Amino acid sequence: MTTSKKALITGVTGQDGAYLSKLLLDKGYEVHGLLRRSASADVVDSRLKWIGVAGKIVLHDGNLTDLSGLIRVLNEVRPTEVYNLAAQSFVKSSWQQPLLTGTVTGLGAANMLEAVRLVAPEARFYQASSSEMYGLIQEPVQSETTPFYPRSPYAAAKLYAHWMTVNYRESFGLHASSGILFNHESPLRGIEFVTRKITDAAARIKLGLQDKVALGNLDATRDWGHARDYVKAMWLMLQQDTPDDYVVATGRTVSVRDFCRLAFAHVGLNMEDHVTVDERFLRPAEVDVLLGNPAKAKAKLGWMAETSLEDLVAEMVEADLARLKTHEHL
Ligand code: NDP
Ligand code: GDR
């Protein structure tokens, strides 16, 4: 792989940013990341340390809401590829902070597209679109042609960002691709998301640190894959001659309840003894079922999910057990 490849990742401190940094470094890329200022820097780059890329990537101060800063960073880096992963990504919070979510997740992507158009129009651009855009589903299995029906301020913001990506491709000829990624998880998943909340709780209960965990809607089903597999699809999209949009999914959907069963069974426990339901974790509008058809990604990118749900759950629970035993928190 050529070393002239230079990537800029927004959202580099997030789950996907960490896995993508690792993938690109392994491929010989020079990797740059956009870092928003925080008062607690040690917490901010804990994922990068965990995955072994801290100190190997170049971090640049910036915020997706600040176009002038994005222009400055693009001028400094002159990337060949831009991965726009930054977002207010927690769906539940998007009802509490709808305008912030619109500003960061929606307009932030437009800022990034505009900065690329002005400074580095030859760079290839990836937008982190989401299966949440399908929302109230119109077809039982969702593909690139399924109509969208966003059900949260987050999903509405992502839909705006998605169409802006398509628009900049069609209007200005940018090599801009959008990955419609279904849920993907890992030991680096934020603790507020349901999978990690469950695996962390199963580990804590196993170690006698707590006895119960309260969840919301146990009947929602999701098409869950591993983040390590999904960042490969992002990269593959930018290696194509022609930019396009792709669904990235496993093709299997499982309920929150069954995810719990798997996680608790991994540590020899019954979820029925430990899981309670608390209305506080329900949402004003729910996305009941998501199930993606990754046929296009398979045919055109040669991409397929490699990790089974059972292996994903086991890896997450084991990582949480290990962290709790060493008092390491993430
Ligand atoms: P995370 O929530 O783990 O990471 C979000 C990243 O965005 C963090 O690095 C965060 O920085 C950064 N960020 C937030 N606000 C700003 C801002 N104003 N300026 C600059 N950076 C900001 O998300 P994931 O890694 O899970 O997801 C990556 C992207 O993919 C997101 O856009 C998400 O919406 C989307 N997506 C995710 C899916 C999934 O299942 N994981 C599925 C489909 C789409 P900080 O560390 O400072 O908070
Ligand atoms: P999601 O992920 O909204 O699909 O968005 P999340 O893990 O938050 O919810 C998945 C489903 O689980 C149900 N649920 C709970 N969710 C949370 N967080 N906490 C609970 O206690 C709980 N109990 C039940 C939810 O109602 C929901 O149905 C993720 C994010 O990564 C987005 O950024 C991304 O775009 C989509 O996946 C695809």
PDB file of C-alpha atoms and ligand atoms in Angstrom, residues 89-91 130-132 154 183 189 192-194 197 215-217 220 222 256 281 283 286, ligand 2:
ATOM      1  CA  SER A  89     -24.768   9.934  17.813  1.00  0.00           C
ATOM      2  CA  PHE A  90     -26.996   8.926  20.727  1.00  0.00           C
ATOM      3  CA  VAL A  91     -30.567   8.710  19.437  1.00  0.00           C
ATOM      4  CA  SER A 130     -27.387   5.443   9.425  1.00  0.00           C
ATOM      5  CA  SER A 131     -30.070   2.767   9.292  1.00  0.00           C
ATOM      6  CA  GLU A 132     -31.998   5.051  11.692  1.00  0.00           C
ATOM      7  CA  TYR A 154     -31.033  12.324  15.158  1.00  0.00           C
ATOM      8  CA  ASN A 183     -25.861  -0.862  14.302  1.00  0.00           C
ATOM      9  CA  ARG A 189     -19.032   1.092  22.219  1.00  0.00           C
ATOM     10  CA  GLU A 192     -25.051   4.481  27.036  1.00  0.00           C
ATOM     11  CA  PHE A 193     -25.849   2.281  24.010  1.00  0.00           C
ATOM     12  CA  VAL A 194     -27.894  -0.795  24.820  1.00  0.00           C
ATOM     13  CA  LYS A 197     -24.941  -1.295  28.805  1.00  0.00           C
ATOM     14  CA  LEU A 215     -33.565  -1.279  30.363  1.00  0.00           C
ATOM     15  CA  GLY A 216     -36.280   0.137  28.100  1.00  0.00           C
ATOM     16  CA  ASN A 217     -37.917  -1.582  25.140  1.00  0.00           C
ATOM     17  CA  ALA A 220     -36.917  -3.694  19.566  1.00  0.00           C
ATOM     18  CA  ARG A 222     -31.547  -4.569  15.511  1.00  0.00           C
ATOM     19  CA  VAL A 256     -32.729  -6.538  22.737  1.00  0.00           C
ATOM     20  CA  PHE A 281     -35.381   4.265  28.946  1.00  0.00           C
ATOM     21  CA  ARG A 283     -38.283   6.702  23.592  1.00  0.00           C
ATOM     22  CA  GLU A 286     -39.308   3.929  18.547  1.00  0.00           C
TER      23      GLU A 286
HETATM   24  P1  GDR B   2     -29.783   2.969  18.390  1.00  0.00           P
HETATM   25  O1  GDR B   2     -28.884   2.319  19.543  1.00  0.00           O
HETATM   26  O2  GDR B   2     -30.809   3.889  18.919  1.00  0.00           O
HETATM   27  O3  GDR B   2     -30.254   1.839  17.519  1.00  0.00           O
HETATM   28  O4  GDR B   2     -28.707   3.871  17.610  1.00  0.00           O
HETATM   29  P2  GDR B   2     -29.186   2.052  21.074  1.00  0.00           P
HETATM   30  O5  GDR B   2     -28.216   1.006  21.488  1.00  0.00           O
HETATM   31  O6  GDR B   2     -29.214   3.307  21.865  1.00  0.00           O
HETATM   32  O7  GDR B   2     -30.678   1.452  21.072  1.00  0.00           O
HETATM   33  C1  GDR B   2     -30.991   0.239  20.402  1.00  0.00           C
HETATM   34  C2  GDR B   2     -32.375  -0.229  20.795  1.00  0.00           C
HETATM   35  O8  GDR B   2     -32.353  -0.679  22.157  1.00  0.00           O
HETATM   36  C3  GDR B   2     -33.505  -0.166  22.822  1.00  0.00           C
HETATM   37  N1  GDR B   2     -33.237  -0.104  24.270  1.00  0.00           N
HETATM   38  C4  GDR B   2     -32.328   0.681  24.870  1.00  0.00           C
HETATM   39  N2  GDR B   2     -31.417   1.557  24.359  1.00  0.00           N
HETATM   40  C5  GDR B   2     -30.585   2.167  25.230  1.00  0.00           C
HETATM   41  N3  GDR B   2     -29.634   2.998  24.743  1.00  0.00           N
HETATM   42  N4  GDR B   2     -30.667   1.984  26.583  1.00  0.00           N
HETATM   43  C6  GDR B   2     -31.576   1.134  27.148  1.00  0.00           C
HETATM   44  O9  GDR B   2     -31.625   0.977  28.358  1.00  0.00           O
HETATM   45  C7  GDR B   2     -32.430   0.440  26.241  1.00  0.00           C
HETATM   46  N5  GDR B   2     -33.411  -0.488  26.420  1.00  0.00           N
HETATM   47  C8  GDR B   2     -33.881  -0.801  25.226  1.00  0.00           C
HETATM   48  C9  GDR B   2     -33.740   1.192  22.185  1.00  0.00           C
HETATM   49  O10 GDR B   2     -35.042   1.657  22.443  1.00  0.00           O
HETATM   50  C10 GDR B   2     -33.462   0.843  20.716  1.00  0.00           C
HETATM   51  O11 GDR B   2     -34.611   0.304  20.138  1.00  0.00           O
HETATM   52  C11 GDR B   2     -27.395   3.398  17.313  1.00  0.00           C
HETATM   53  C12 GDR B   2     -26.457   4.610  17.330  1.00  0.00           C
HETATM   54  O12 GDR B   2     -25.132   4.162  17.194  1.00  0.00           O
HETATM   55  C13 GDR B   2     -26.772   5.546  16.191  1.00  0.00           C
HETATM   56  O13 GDR B   2     -25.781   6.577  16.130  1.00  0.00           O
HETATM   57  C14 GDR B   2     -26.756   4.753  14.890  1.00  0.00           C
HETATM   58  O14 GDR B   2     -27.054   5.593  13.800  1.00  0.00           O
HETATM   59  C15 GDR B   2     -27.742   3.598  14.969  1.00  0.00           C
HETATM   60  O15 GDR B   2     -27.378   2.768  16.055  1.00  0.00           O
HETATM   61  C16 GDR B   2     -27.736   2.756  13.713  1.00  0.00           C
END
